[in-house]
Coordinates of C-alpha atoms in Angstrom, one line a residue:
Chain Q
X342 CA -20.2 16.5 -29.8
X343 CA -23.8 15.8 -28.1
X344 CA -26.0 17.2 -30.0
X345 CA -28.3 20.3 -28.6
X346 CA -31.5 18.6 -28.0
X347 CA -29.7 15.6 -25.6
X348 CA -27.8 18.6 -23.9
X349 CA -31.1 20.8 -23.0
X350 CA -32.4 17.4 -22.0
X351 CA -29.9 16.4 -19.8
X352 CA -29.0 20.0 -18.1
X353 CA -33.1 20.5 -17.9
X354 CA -34.0 22.5 -14.7
X355 CA -37.5 19.9 -14.2
X356 CA -36.6 16.8 -14.9
X357 CA -39.8 14.7 -16.4
X358 CA -38.2 11.0 -14.7
X359 CA -35.7 9.8 -12.6
X360 CA -33.5 8.2 -15.0
X361 CA -33.4 11.9 -16.6
X362 CA -32.6 13.5 -13.4
X363 CA -29.9 10.7 -12.7
X364 CA -28.2 11.5 -16.3
X365 CA -28.3 15.2 -16.1
X366 CA -26.6 14.8 -13.0
X367 CA -23.8 12.9 -14.2
X368 CA -23.5 14.9 -17.1
X369 CA -22.7 18.0 -15.2
X370 CA -20.1 15.5 -13.3
X371 CA -18.4 15.1 -16.4
X372 CA -18.4 18.5 -17.3
X373 CA -16.3 19.1 -14.1
X374 CA -14.1 16.0 -15.1
X375 CA -13.4 16.8 -18.2
X376 CA -12.4 20.7 -17.6
X377 CA -9.6 18.6 -16.0
X378 CA -7.0 18.6 -18.8
X379 CA -4.8 15.8 -16.0
X380 CA -7.7 13.7 -15.1
X381 CA -8.8 13.6 -18.9
X382 CA -5.0 12.4 -19.6
X383 CA -5.8 9.8 -16.7
X384 CA -8.8 8.8 -18.7
X385 CA -6.9 8.8 -22.3
X386 CA -4.1 6.6 -20.3
X387 CA -6.8 4.2 -19.0
X388 CA -8.5 4.1 -23.0
X389 CA -4.9 3.5 -24.3
X390 CA -4.4 0.2 -21.8
X391 CA -7.7 -1.4 -22.8
X392 CA -7.2 -1.1 -26.5
X393 CA -3.6 -2.2 -25.6
X394 CA -5.2 -5.3 -23.9
X395 CA -8.0 -5.9 -26.3
X396 CA -5.8 -5.5 -29.5
X397 CA -2.7 -7.1 -27.8
X398 CA -1.8 -9.5 -31.0
X399 CA -2.7 -7.0 -33.6
X400 CA -0.3 -4.4 -31.9
X401 CA 2.8 -6.4 -30.5
X402 CA 5.6 -7.2 -33.7
X403 CA 6.6 -10.1 -31.9
X404 CA 5.9 -13.4 -29.9
X405 CA 5.4 -12.3 -26.6
X406 CA 6.3 -15.8 -24.9
X407 CA 9.1 -17.4 -27.6
X408 CA 11.9 -15.2 -28.6
X409 CA 15.3 -16.2 -30.5
X410 CA 18.3 -16.9 -28.5
X411 CA 20.0 -15.4 -31.1
X412 CA 18.5 -12.2 -30.5
X413 CA 19.3 -12.0 -26.4
X414 CA 19.6 -8.9 -24.9
X415 CA 19.7 -6.6 -28.2
X416 CA 19.2 -3.0 -26.8
X417 CA 16.1 -1.1 -28.5
X418 CA 16.4 -0.9 -32.3
X419 CA 13.9 -0.5 -35.5
X420 CA 13.3 -4.2 -35.1
X421 CA 13.2 -4.4 -31.3
X422 CA 11.9 -1.1 -30.2
X423 CA 12.1 -1.7 -26.9
X424 CA 15.1 -4.1 -27.0
X425 CA 15.1 -7.7 -26.2
X426 CA 15.3 -9.7 -22.9
X427 CA 18.0 -12.9 -22.2
X428 CA 15.1 -15.1 -23.6
X429 CA 15.6 -12.8 -27.0
X430 CA 11.7 -12.2 -26.3
X431 CA 10.7 -8.4 -27.7
X432 CA 10.3 -6.2 -24.5
X433 CA 7.8 -4.3 -26.1
X434 CA 5.4 -6.8 -27.0
X435 CA 5.7 -8.6 -23.6
X436 CA 4.7 -5.3 -22.4
X437 CA 1.5 -4.8 -24.6
X438 CA 0.6 -8.4 -23.4
X439 CA 1.4 -7.5 -20.2
X440 CA -1.5 -5.2 -20.0
X441 CA -3.9 -7.5 -19.9
X442 CA -2.5 -9.1 -16.7
X443 CA -2.7 -6.0 -15.2
X444 CA -6.4 -5.3 -16.4
X445 CA -7.4 -9.0 -15.5
X446 CA -5.5 -8.5 -11.8
X447 CA -7.6 -5.0 -11.1
X448 CA -10.9 -6.3 -12.8
X449 CA -10.6 -9.7 -10.7
X450 CA -9.6 -8.2 -7.8
X451 CA -12.6 -5.2 -8.1
X452 CA -14.7 -7.6 -8.7
X453 CA -13.6 -10.2 -5.3
X454 CA -12.9 -7.3 -2.7
X455 CA -16.0 -5.3 -3.5
X456 CA -18.6 -7.4 -2.8
X457 CA -17.1 -9.0 0.3
X458 CA -16.3 -5.9 2.5
X459 CA -20.1 -5.1 0.7
X460 CA -21.1 -8.1 2.5
X461 CA -19.4 -7.7 5.7
X462 CA -20.2 -4.0 6.2
X463 CA -23.8 -4.0 5.2
X464 CA -24.6 -7.0 7.5
X465 CA -22.6 -5.4 10.2
X466 CA -24.2 -2.3 9.7
X467 CA -28.0 -3.7 9.4
X468 CA -27.7 -6.5 11.8
X469 CA -25.8 -4.0 14.6
X470 CA -25.4 -5.8 18.1
X471 CA -22.1 -8.2 18.7
X472 CA -21.7 -9.3 15.2
X473 CA -21.2 -5.7 14.4
X474 CA -18.7 -5.2 17.2
X475 CA -16.9 -8.8 15.9
X476 CA -17.0 -8.1 12.2
X477 CA -15.6 -4.6 12.3
X478 CA -13.1 -5.9 15.0
X479 CA -12.2 -8.5 12.1
X480 CA -12.2 -5.2 9.5
X481 CA -9.7 -3.3 12.4
X482 CA -7.2 -6.6 12.5
X483 CA -7.1 -6.4 8.5
X484 CA -6.4 -3.0 8.5
X485 CA -3.7 -3.2 11.4
X486 CA -1.2 -4.8 8.8
X487 CA 0.5 -3.1 5.9
X488 CA -1.3 -4.2 2.6
X489 CA 1.6 -5.4 1.1
X490 CA 3.1 -7.3 4.0
X491 CA -0.4 -9.1 4.2
X492 CA -1.0 -9.6 0.6
X493 CA 2.7 -11.3 0.7
X494 CA 2.0 -13.4 3.6
X495 CA -1.3 -14.7 1.9
X496 CA 0.4 -15.3 -1.4
X497 CA 3.3 -17.2 0.5
X498 CA 0.8 -19.4 2.2
X499 CA -1.2 -20.2 -1.1
X500 CA 1.6 -20.7 -3.2
X501 CA 2.6 -18.4 -6.7
X502 CA 0.4 -17.9 -9.3
X503 CA -1.7 -15.2 -10.5
X504 CA -5.0 -16.1 -9.0
X505 CA -3.7 -16.6 -6.1
X506 CA -2.1 -13.2 -6.0
X507 CA -5.5 -12.1 -7.1
X508 CA -7.2 -13.6 -4.3
X509 CA -3.7 -12.5 -1.8
X510 CA -4.6 -8.8 -2.7
X511 CA -8.4 -9.3 -2.7
X512 CA -8.0 -10.3 0.8
X513 CA -6.0 -7.0 1.8
X514 CA -8.3 -4.4 0.1
X515 CA -12.2 -5.6 0.8
X516 CA -11.8 -3.6 5.0
X517 CA -11.8 -0.1 3.2
X518 CA -14.8 -0.8 1.6
X519 CA -16.3 -2.8 4.7
X520 CA -16.2 0.5 6.7
X521 CA -17.8 2.5 3.8
X522 CA -21.1 -0.2 3.4
X523 CA -21.4 -0.2 7.2
X524 CA -21.3 3.6 7.6
X525 CA -23.8 4.2 4.5
X526 CA -25.7 0.9 5.9
X527 CA -26.0 2.9 9.5
X528 CA -27.5 6.1 7.7
X529 CA -30.5 4.3 6.1
X530 CA -30.9 1.8 8.7
X531 CA -33.5 3.7 10.7
X532 CA -35.3 5.1 7.3
X533 CA -38.9 5.0 6.4
X534 CA -38.3 3.1 3.1
X535 CA -36.8 0.5 4.9
X536 CA -40.0 0.8 7.5
X537 CA -41.8 0.4 4.7
X538 CA -40.3 -2.3 3.4
X539 CA -40.5 -4.4 6.3
X540 CA -44.1 -3.7 6.5
X541 CA -44.7 -5.1 2.9
X542 CA -43.3 -8.3 4.7
X543 CA -39.8 -8.2 3.0
X544 CA -37.4 -10.5 4.8
X545 CA -33.9 -9.8 6.5
X546 CA -31.9 -11.0 3.6
X547 CA -34.2 -9.5 0.9
X548 CA -33.9 -5.8 2.7
X549 CA -30.1 -6.6 2.6
X550 CA -29.5 -7.3 -1.0
X551 CA -32.5 -5.4 -2.5
X552 CA -32.8 -2.0 -0.5
X553 CA -29.7 -1.9 1.6
X554 CA -26.8 -2.9 -0.4
X555 CA -28.0 -0.9 -3.6
X556 CA -27.6 2.2 -2.0
X557 CA -23.6 1.5 -0.9
X558 CA -22.6 0.9 -4.9
X559 CA -22.3 4.4 -5.6
X560 CA -19.5 5.3 -3.2
X561 CA -18.2 2.2 -3.4
X562 CA -17.9 2.4 -6.9
X563 CA -16.0 5.1 -6.5
X564 CA -13.5 4.3 -3.8
X565 CA -12.7 0.9 -6.0
X566 CA -11.6 3.2 -8.5
X567 CA -9.4 5.6 -6.1
X568 CA -7.4 2.4 -4.9
X569 CA -6.7 1.2 -8.8
X570 CA -3.2 2.3 -8.6
X571 CA -2.6 1.3 -5.1
X572 CA -3.8 -2.3 -6.4
X573 CA -1.4 -2.2 -9.1
X574 CA 1.3 -1.3 -7.3
X575 CA 0.6 -4.1 -5.1
X576 CA 0.2 -6.7 -7.8
X577 CA 4.0 -5.5 -9.8
X578 CA 5.5 -5.9 -5.8
X579 CA 4.1 -9.4 -5.9
X580 CA 5.0 -9.8 -9.5
X581 CA 8.8 -8.5 -8.5
X582 CA 9.0 -10.6 -5.6
X583 CA 8.2 -13.5 -7.6
X584 CA 4.9 -14.1 -6.4
X585 CA 2.8 -13.3 -9.1
X586 CA 2.4 -14.7 -12.9
X587 CA 3.6 -18.5 -13.5
X588 CA 6.5 -17.8 -16.3
X589 CA 6.8 -16.9 -19.0
X590 CA 3.5 -15.2 -18.8
X591 CA 4.2 -11.6 -18.9
X592 CA 3.6 -9.4 -16.1
X593 CA 5.6 -6.3 -15.7
X594 CA 6.4 -6.1 -12.3
X595 CA 8.1 -9.7 -12.9
X596 CA 9.7 -8.3 -16.1
X597 CA 11.4 -5.9 -13.6
X598 CA 12.9 -8.3 -11.6
X599 CA 14.2 -10.7 -14.7
X600 CA 15.9 -7.7 -15.9
X601 CA 17.6 -7.0 -12.5
X602 CA 20.7 -9.2 -12.9
X603 CA 21.8 -7.4 -15.8
X604 CA 20.7 -3.9 -15.1
X605 CA 24.3 -2.8 -15.7
X606 CA 25.0 -3.5 -18.9
X607 CA 21.4 -3.9 -20.3
X608 CA 19.3 -1.6 -18.4
X609 CA 16.5 -1.4 -21.1
X610 CA 15.1 -4.7 -19.6
X611 CA 14.2 -3.7 -16.4
X612 CA 13.7 -0.1 -17.3
X613 CA 10.7 -0.3 -19.7
X614 CA 8.6 -2.4 -17.9
X615 CA 8.6 -0.5 -15.0
X616 CA 8.1 2.8 -17.3
X617 CA 4.8 1.1 -17.7
X618 CA 4.0 0.6 -14.4
X619 CA 3.9 4.2 -13.5
X620 CA 1.9 5.4 -16.7
X621 CA -0.5 3.1 -16.1
X622 CA -0.7 3.8 -11.8
X623 CA -0.4 7.7 -12.6
X624 CA -3.3 7.3 -14.9
X625 CA -5.4 5.9 -12.6
X626 CA -4.3 8.3 -9.7
X627 CA -5.1 11.4 -12.3
X628 CA -8.9 9.8 -12.7
X629 CA -9.1 9.0 -8.9
X630 CA -8.0 12.7 -8.1
X631 CA -10.6 14.3 -11.1
X632 CA -13.0 11.8 -9.3
X633 CA -12.5 13.3 -6.0
X634 CA -12.9 17.0 -7.5
X635 CA -16.3 16.2 -9.2
X636 CA -17.6 14.6 -6.3
X637 CA -16.5 16.5 -3.0
X638 CA -18.6 19.0 -2.8
X639 CA -16.1 21.1 -0.5
X640 CA -13.8 21.3 -3.2
X641 CA -16.0 24.5 -5.1
Chain L
X31 CA -10.6 15.7 38.2
X32 CA -13.5 15.0 36.3
X33 CA -11.9 15.9 33.1
X34 CA -8.9 13.9 34.0
X35 CA -10.9 10.7 35.0
X36 CA -12.5 10.9 31.6
X37 CA -9.3 11.8 29.7
X38 CA -7.9 8.0 31.6
X39 CA -11.0 6.7 30.4
X40 CA -10.0 7.5 26.9
X41 CA -6.8 6.0 27.1
X42 CA -8.1 3.1 28.9
X43 CA -10.3 2.5 25.9
X44 CA -7.4 3.2 23.2
X45 CA -5.3 0.2 25.0
X46 CA -8.7 -2.2 25.0
X47 CA -8.9 -1.4 21.3
X48 CA -5.6 -2.0 20.6
X49 CA -5.5 -5.4 22.6
X50 CA -8.4 -6.7 20.4
X51 CA -6.7 -5.4 17.7
X52 CA -3.4 -7.3 18.3
X53 CA -5.7 -10.3 18.9
X54 CA -7.4 -10.3 15.4
X55 CA -4.0 -9.9 14.1
X56 CA -3.1 -12.9 15.8
X57 CA -6.0 -14.6 14.8
X58 CA -5.8 -14.2 11.1
X59 CA -1.8 -14.7 11.1
X60 CA -2.9 -18.1 12.1
X61 CA -5.2 -18.7 10.0
X62 CA -3.2 -17.8 7.3
X63 CA -0.6 -20.6 8.7
X64 CA -3.2 -23.0 8.6
X65 CA -4.1 -21.8 5.1
X66 CA -0.7 -23.4 3.9
X67 CA -1.2 -26.0 1.0
X68 CA 2.2 -27.6 2.4
X69 CA 2.3 -29.9 5.4
X70 CA 4.2 -27.7 8.2
X71 CA 6.0 -31.1 9.7
X72 CA 7.1 -32.2 6.1
X73 CA 8.6 -29.3 5.8
X74 CA 10.8 -29.4 8.8
X75 CA 11.6 -33.2 8.9
X76 CA 12.2 -33.9 4.7
X77 CA 10.5 -35.9 2.3
X78 CA 12.1 -39.5 4.1
X79 CA 11.4 -38.9 7.7
X80 CA 9.9 -41.8 9.2
X81 CA 6.2 -42.8 9.9
X82 CA 6.9 -42.4 13.7
X83 CA 9.6 -39.2 13.1
X84 CA 6.8 -37.3 11.9
X85 CA 3.7 -38.3 14.0
X86 CA 6.1 -37.4 16.7
X87 CA 7.3 -33.9 15.6
X88 CA 3.2 -33.4 15.1
X89 CA 2.7 -34.1 18.1
X90 CA 5.6 -32.0 19.9
X91 CA 3.9 -28.9 17.4
X92 CA 0.6 -29.8 18.8
X93 CA -0.6 -30.2 15.2
X94 CA -2.7 -32.7 16.4
X95 CA -4.7 -30.7 19.0
X96 CA -8.2 -29.6 18.1
X97 CA -7.8 -26.1 15.9
X98 CA -9.3 -24.1 18.8
X99 CA -5.9 -25.6 21.6
X100 CA -3.5 -25.1 19.0
X101 CA -4.6 -21.2 18.5
X102 CA -4.6 -21.0 22.3
X103 CA -1.2 -22.7 22.1
X104 CA 0.2 -20.2 19.5
X105 CA -1.3 -17.1 21.3
X106 CA 0.1 -17.6 24.6
X107 CA 4.0 -18.2 23.1
X108 CA 3.4 -14.9 20.9
X109 CA 2.6 -13.3 24.1
X110 CA 5.5 -14.9 26.0
X111 CA 7.7 -13.6 22.8
X112 CA 8.5 -17.2 20.9
X113 CA 7.6 -16.8 17.7
X114 CA 8.6 -20.7 16.9
X115 CA 11.5 -22.1 15.2
X116 CA 12.6 -20.7 11.6
X117 CA 12.8 -23.8 9.5
X118 CA 16.0 -22.7 7.4
X119 CA 18.6 -22.0 10.4
X120 CA 16.1 -23.4 13.5
X121 CA 17.1 -20.3 15.6
X122 CA 14.6 -18.5 17.2
X123 CA 12.6 -16.6 15.1
X124 CA 12.4 -13.9 17.9
X125 CA 16.3 -13.4 18.1
X126 CA 16.2 -13.2 14.1
X127 CA 13.8 -10.2 13.8
X128 CA 15.4 -8.6 16.5
X129 CA 19.3 -8.9 14.9
X130 CA 17.4 -7.6 12.1
X131 CA 15.3 -5.0 13.2
X132 CA 17.3 -2.1 13.7
X133 CA 18.5 -2.1 9.8
X134 CA 14.7 -1.5 9.2
X135 CA 14.6 1.1 11.8
X136 CA 17.6 3.1 10.7
X137 CA 16.3 3.6 7.2
X138 CA 12.8 4.1 8.4
X139 CA 13.7 6.6 10.4
X140 CA 15.8 8.5 8.4
X141 CA 13.6 8.4 5.4
X142 CA 10.8 9.5 7.5
X143 CA 13.1 12.5 8.8
X144 CA 13.7 13.9 4.8
X145 CA 9.9 13.4 4.2
X146 CA 9.3 15.6 7.3
X147 CA 12.0 17.7 6.5
X148 CA 11.4 18.6 2.8
X149 CA 7.4 17.3 2.6
X150 CA 6.1 19.9 5.2
X151 CA 7.7 23.2 3.8
X152 CA 6.6 22.3 0.2
X153 CA 3.0 21.3 1.2
X154 CA 3.2 24.8 2.8
X155 CA 4.6 26.8 0.0
X156 CA 1.8 24.9 -2.2
X157 CA -0.7 26.0 -0.3
X158 CA 0.3 29.4 0.2
X159 CA 0.7 29.6 -3.7
X160 CA -2.4 28.0 -4.6
X161 CA -2.5 27.5 -8.6
X162 CA 0.8 29.0 -9.3
X163 CA 3.8 27.2 -11.2
X164 CA 5.4 25.8 -7.4
X165 CA 2.1 24.6 -6.6
X166 CA 1.5 22.1 -9.6
X167 CA 5.5 21.0 -9.5
X168 CA 5.1 20.0 -6.1
X169 CA 1.4 18.3 -6.6
X170 CA 3.3 16.8 -9.7
X171 CA 5.8 15.5 -7.7
X172 CA 3.4 14.2 -4.9
X173 CA 1.5 12.4 -7.6
X174 CA 4.1 10.5 -9.1
X175 CA 5.6 9.5 -5.3
X176 CA 1.9 7.7 -5.6
X177 CA 2.6 6.4 -9.1
X178 CA 6.2 5.0 -9.1
X179 CA 6.6 1.4 -7.7
X180 CA 9.4 1.9 -5.3
X181 CA 11.2 -1.6 -6.1
X182 CA 11.8 0.1 -9.8
X183 CA 12.8 3.4 -8.4
X184 CA 15.5 1.6 -6.3
X185 CA 16.7 0.0 -9.2
X186 CA 17.1 3.0 -11.4
X187 CA 18.8 5.2 -8.6
X188 CA 21.6 2.2 -8.4
X189 CA 21.7 2.3 -12.3
X190 CA 22.4 6.3 -12.4
X191 CA 23.9 6.8 -8.7
X192 CA 26.0 4.1 -8.5
X193 CA 26.5 2.2 -12.3
X194 CA 26.7 5.5 -14.5
X195 CA 27.8 8.1 -12.2
X196 CA 29.8 6.1 -9.4
X197 CA 28.6 8.7 -6.5
X198 CA 27.4 6.5 -4.4
X199 CA 28.4 2.9 -3.1
X200 CA 26.2 -0.3 -4.2
X201 CA 23.6 -2.7 -2.3
X202 CA 24.2 -3.7 0.8
X203 CA 25.1 -1.9 4.5
X204 CA 28.5 -1.6 4.3
X205 CA 31.1 -2.3 1.6
X206 CA 31.8 -5.7 0.4
X207 CA 34.2 -7.4 3.3
X208 CA 33.7 -4.6 5.9
X209 CA 30.1 -5.9 7.5
X210 CA 32.2 -8.8 9.6
X211 CA 34.7 -5.3 10.8
X212 CA 31.6 -3.8 13.0
X213 CA 30.5 -5.3 16.4
X214 CA 26.8 -4.8 16.4
X215 CA 25.8 -2.6 19.7
X216 CA 22.8 -1.0 18.5
X217 CA 22.9 -2.6 15.6
X218 CA 22.7 0.3 13.4
X219 CA 25.0 0.6 10.8
X220 CA 25.6 5.0 11.4
X221 CA 26.2 4.7 15.4
X222 CA 27.7 1.7 15.7
X223 CA 30.8 2.8 13.4
X224 CA 30.9 6.1 15.2
X225 CA 30.6 4.0 18.6
X226 CA 33.9 2.2 16.7
X227 CA 35.5 5.5 16.5
X228 CA 36.1 4.3 12.7
X229 CA 35.2 8.1 10.5
X230 CA 36.0 6.0 7.2
X231 CA 33.0 3.1 7.8
X232 CA 31.1 5.6 8.9
X233 CA 30.9 7.7 6.0
X234 CA 31.1 4.1 4.1
X235 CA 27.6 2.6 5.8
X236 CA 26.5 6.5 5.5
X237 CA 27.1 6.8 2.1
X238 CA 25.1 3.2 1.6
X239 CA 22.4 4.5 3.7
X240 CA 21.5 7.5 1.5
X241 CA 19.9 6.1 -1.3
X242 CA 17.7 3.8 -0.1
X243 CA 16.7 6.4 2.7
X244 CA 15.9 9.0 0.3
X245 CA 13.7 7.4 -1.8
X246 CA 11.7 6.1 1.0
X247 CA 12.2 9.8 1.9
X248 CA 10.9 10.8 -1.2
X249 CA 7.3 8.2 -0.6
X250 CA 7.1 9.9 2.7
X251 CA 7.4 13.4 1.0
X252 CA 4.8 12.9 -1.5
X253 CA 2.2 11.9 1.1
X254 CA 3.4 14.7 3.8
X255 CA 3.5 17.7 1.1
X256 CA -0.4 16.4 -0.4
X257 CA -1.4 16.6 3.4
X258 CA -0.2 19.5 4.5
X259 CA -1.1 21.4 1.6
X260 CA -4.6 19.9 2.1
X261 CA -4.8 20.6 5.6
X262 CA -3.3 24.2 5.1
X263 CA -5.7 24.6 2.4
X264 CA -8.9 24.4 4.7
X265 CA -7.0 26.7 7.7
X266 CA -6.0 29.7 4.8
X267 CA -9.7 30.0 3.7
X268 CA -11.2 30.3 7.1
X269 CA -11.9 33.4 9.1
X270 CA -9.5 33.9 11.7
X271 CA -6.8 33.9 8.8
X272 CA -8.7 36.9 7.6
X273 CA -8.6 38.5 11.1
X274 CA -5.0 38.2 11.9
X275 CA -4.8 39.7 8.2
X276 CA -6.7 42.8 8.9
X277 CA -5.0 43.1 12.6
X278 CA -1.7 43.6 10.5
X279 CA 0.0 40.5 11.5
X280 CA 2.5 39.5 9.3
X281 CA 2.2 36.4 6.5
X282 CA 4.6 34.7 7.8
X283 CA 3.9 34.6 11.2
X284 CA -0.2 33.8 10.5
X285 CA 0.9 30.8 8.2
X286 CA 3.6 29.2 10.8
X287 CA 2.3 30.8 13.6
X288 CA -1.6 30.7 13.8
X289 CA -2.1 28.3 10.6
X290 CA 0.5 25.8 11.6
X291 CA -0.7 25.6 15.1
X292 CA -3.9 24.1 14.4
X293 CA -2.8 21.7 11.8
X294 CA 0.2 20.5 13.7
X295 CA -1.8 17.7 15.0
X296 CA -3.6 16.1 12.5
X297 CA -0.1 16.5 11.0
X298 CA 1.4 14.2 13.6
X299 CA -0.8 11.6 12.5
X300 CA 0.1 12.0 8.9
X301 CA 3.5 12.0 9.8
X302 CA 2.7 7.9 11.8
X303 CA 1.1 6.7 9.1
X304 CA 3.9 7.6 6.6
X305 CA 6.3 6.0 9.3
X306 CA 4.4 2.9 9.1
X307 CA 4.0 3.0 5.1
X308 CA 7.5 3.4 5.2
X309 CA 7.7 0.0 7.0
X310 CA 5.8 -1.6 3.9
X311 CA 8.3 0.1 1.3
X312 CA 11.1 -1.4 3.3
X313 CA 10.2 -4.5 2.2
X314 CA 10.7 -4.2 -1.3
X315 CA 13.6 -1.3 -1.0
X316 CA 15.7 -3.9 1.1
X317 CA 15.0 -6.4 -1.4
X318 CA 16.5 -4.4 -4.0
X319 CA 19.4 -2.7 -2.0
X320 CA 20.4 -6.4 -0.6
X321 CA 19.9 -4.3 2.8
X322 CA 19.8 -6.8 5.5
X323 CA 16.4 -5.9 7.6
X324 CA 12.8 -7.1 8.6
X325 CA 11.9 -6.6 4.7
X326 CA 14.6 -8.5 3.4
X327 CA 13.9 -11.2 6.0
X328 CA 10.6 -11.6 5.1
X329 CA 11.3 -12.1 1.5
X330 CA 14.5 -14.3 2.3
X331 CA 11.9 -15.8 4.5
X332 CA 9.5 -16.7 1.6
X333 CA 11.8 -17.5 -0.9
X334 CA 13.2 -20.8 1.5
X335 CA 9.5 -22.0 2.4
X336 CA 10.1 -21.0 5.8
X337 CA 6.2 -19.9 6.4
X338 CA 6.9 -19.6 10.4
X339 CA 9.5 -16.9 9.9
X340 CA 7.3 -15.4 7.6
X341 CA 4.1 -15.2 9.7
X342 CA 6.6 -14.1 12.3
X343 CA 7.6 -11.3 10.8
X344 CA 4.2 -10.7 9.6
X345 CA 3.1 -10.8 13.0
X346 CA 5.8 -7.8 14.0
X347 CA 5.3 -5.7 11.4
X348 CA 1.5 -5.7 12.2
X349 CA 2.0 -5.0 15.7
X350 CA 4.8 -2.3 14.8
X351 CA 1.8 -1.0 12.9
X352 CA -0.9 -1.2 16.0
X353 CA 1.6 0.5 18.1
X354 CA 2.5 3.3 16.0
X355 CA -1.8 3.9 15.5
X356 CA -2.0 3.9 19.3
X357 CA 0.9 6.5 19.8
X358 CA -0.2 8.4 17.8
X359 CA -4.2 8.3 19.3
X360 CA -2.7 9.0 22.5
X361 CA -0.5 12.1 21.4
X362 CA -3.6 13.3 19.7
X363 CA -5.4 13.2 22.9
X364 CA -2.6 14.6 24.8
X365 CA -2.1 17.6 22.5
X366 CA -5.5 18.7 20.8
X367 CA -7.3 20.8 23.1
X368 CA -10.6 20.0 22.0
X369 CA -10.1 16.4 22.7
X370 CA -9.7 16.8 26.3

């Protein structure tokens, strides 16, 4: 899979450049990760999810938004693999297109919540004093809410809709990131390289954005990826309560809720979208466990 | 004397941080309720009210005052236990929350008890038999518990145990039509039916309780067993365990006395956190099981466009969360000899 010369370059004991050292360390981490079959299973699930989302139009055999009312609530068959819902829409096709919604939500939450946490955490850590106290108290106040309930309150105030759901989840997801960013900032605050940067005349913002934030990003990325499964479950929960996407867009949580009234007779309507949620969030959890094994030196 | 005063100072610091967090919580809910795109006055008076009436209600609600004054009014009301009036029922929200809270308490408490009784032994077993089949099964059970949407598992539970097997009654806290036969004393249906001395109704209440409580119990088990396993593994690799083995202490005593003694304090934190998580899980569980508790109250209020009620419920859940954390903190200080 990987050529011998590249391998020896990666595993060299005497790297010639910073890039080589980093790539080598990354490769070692990957070797540990790849040895863990469950983590690899998680990765495969993630890849399948992305493939499903990208090629949704090719994979799905039927239209996900419009069904034929003659095909209402049909059980799984050769034509409709996972059956149809009460509008005659193919459930398999809707699950395939729902992968897009899921990826869209977690992607958007990650790129919204992480920068908020990063900015608040690094500012608090770097500036210190009452700014730090104030920002960290705010962070604690947000952490004091159970995530789902705070997201519910935000989503209810903002109104239903995909973007509002994303915003609501992002507003509940940032506090741990702020804590991590602050902790990382505190470890570098007194370091020599920052003193050097200050001596060359770099201003506060430049130090914050150019010299502190990059130090926080690796641990932040790890933490965000560990949170993915939780974000999927909260998004599905909001969808289930009708605070997610607007119909007829397919979203797994709202698909479960649509099938609720027919659960006793047409069990497949709400069963399969739920299985999709389980598989994807399990995949992210498996990846997270694998990452933890790679990154936690105590695990050895 | 010195130790005592230091402990007292620690408690005072905990109390101060709890109060500031509560203040932050109210600030957050206040900001959310002002974020609202819809006009709260119109939600109360309706679309066809006269302009004078709208102005009067706005005046009564204090909405024409500066925002800081509004926050102050909100704060002083909440401190006096006044969470405002529900738009749907025009009744005090605090009263309504008091009425539904015992249902959630009953559910979350039984769920946590199930989680503790099963989760701790499973976690210990997995740690002791690390990398065996048992360990893999326990870890997998935990992982699934982290990955399954609780509302879906609830629906599946109803489908299997109620619809297909007919072992358990369906949604609700009692069979349809029975709910009015019980006068609420404690609000806990199982206790109230016992007080009423009606064994049939007690069995009925228990039957309704068992499925949602087991579901919450499963989620609590997933968390508790995972944490117990990792805490236990941390202890079993330490030298004092080796010393005990060399001295010939029996394995059971090493695990349940020596190692358990050391992980008990962090386990209390784990259990408290899982209790808080169950309050959260109860929102979706109660919706699925038509269980008239705090969670269903919040979601019903969302659908009823009753924002004051949503915010009231959110404040109460957040406050319970903070208080649980505070009690854990205090317990930690009292129980852990190193914290003294």
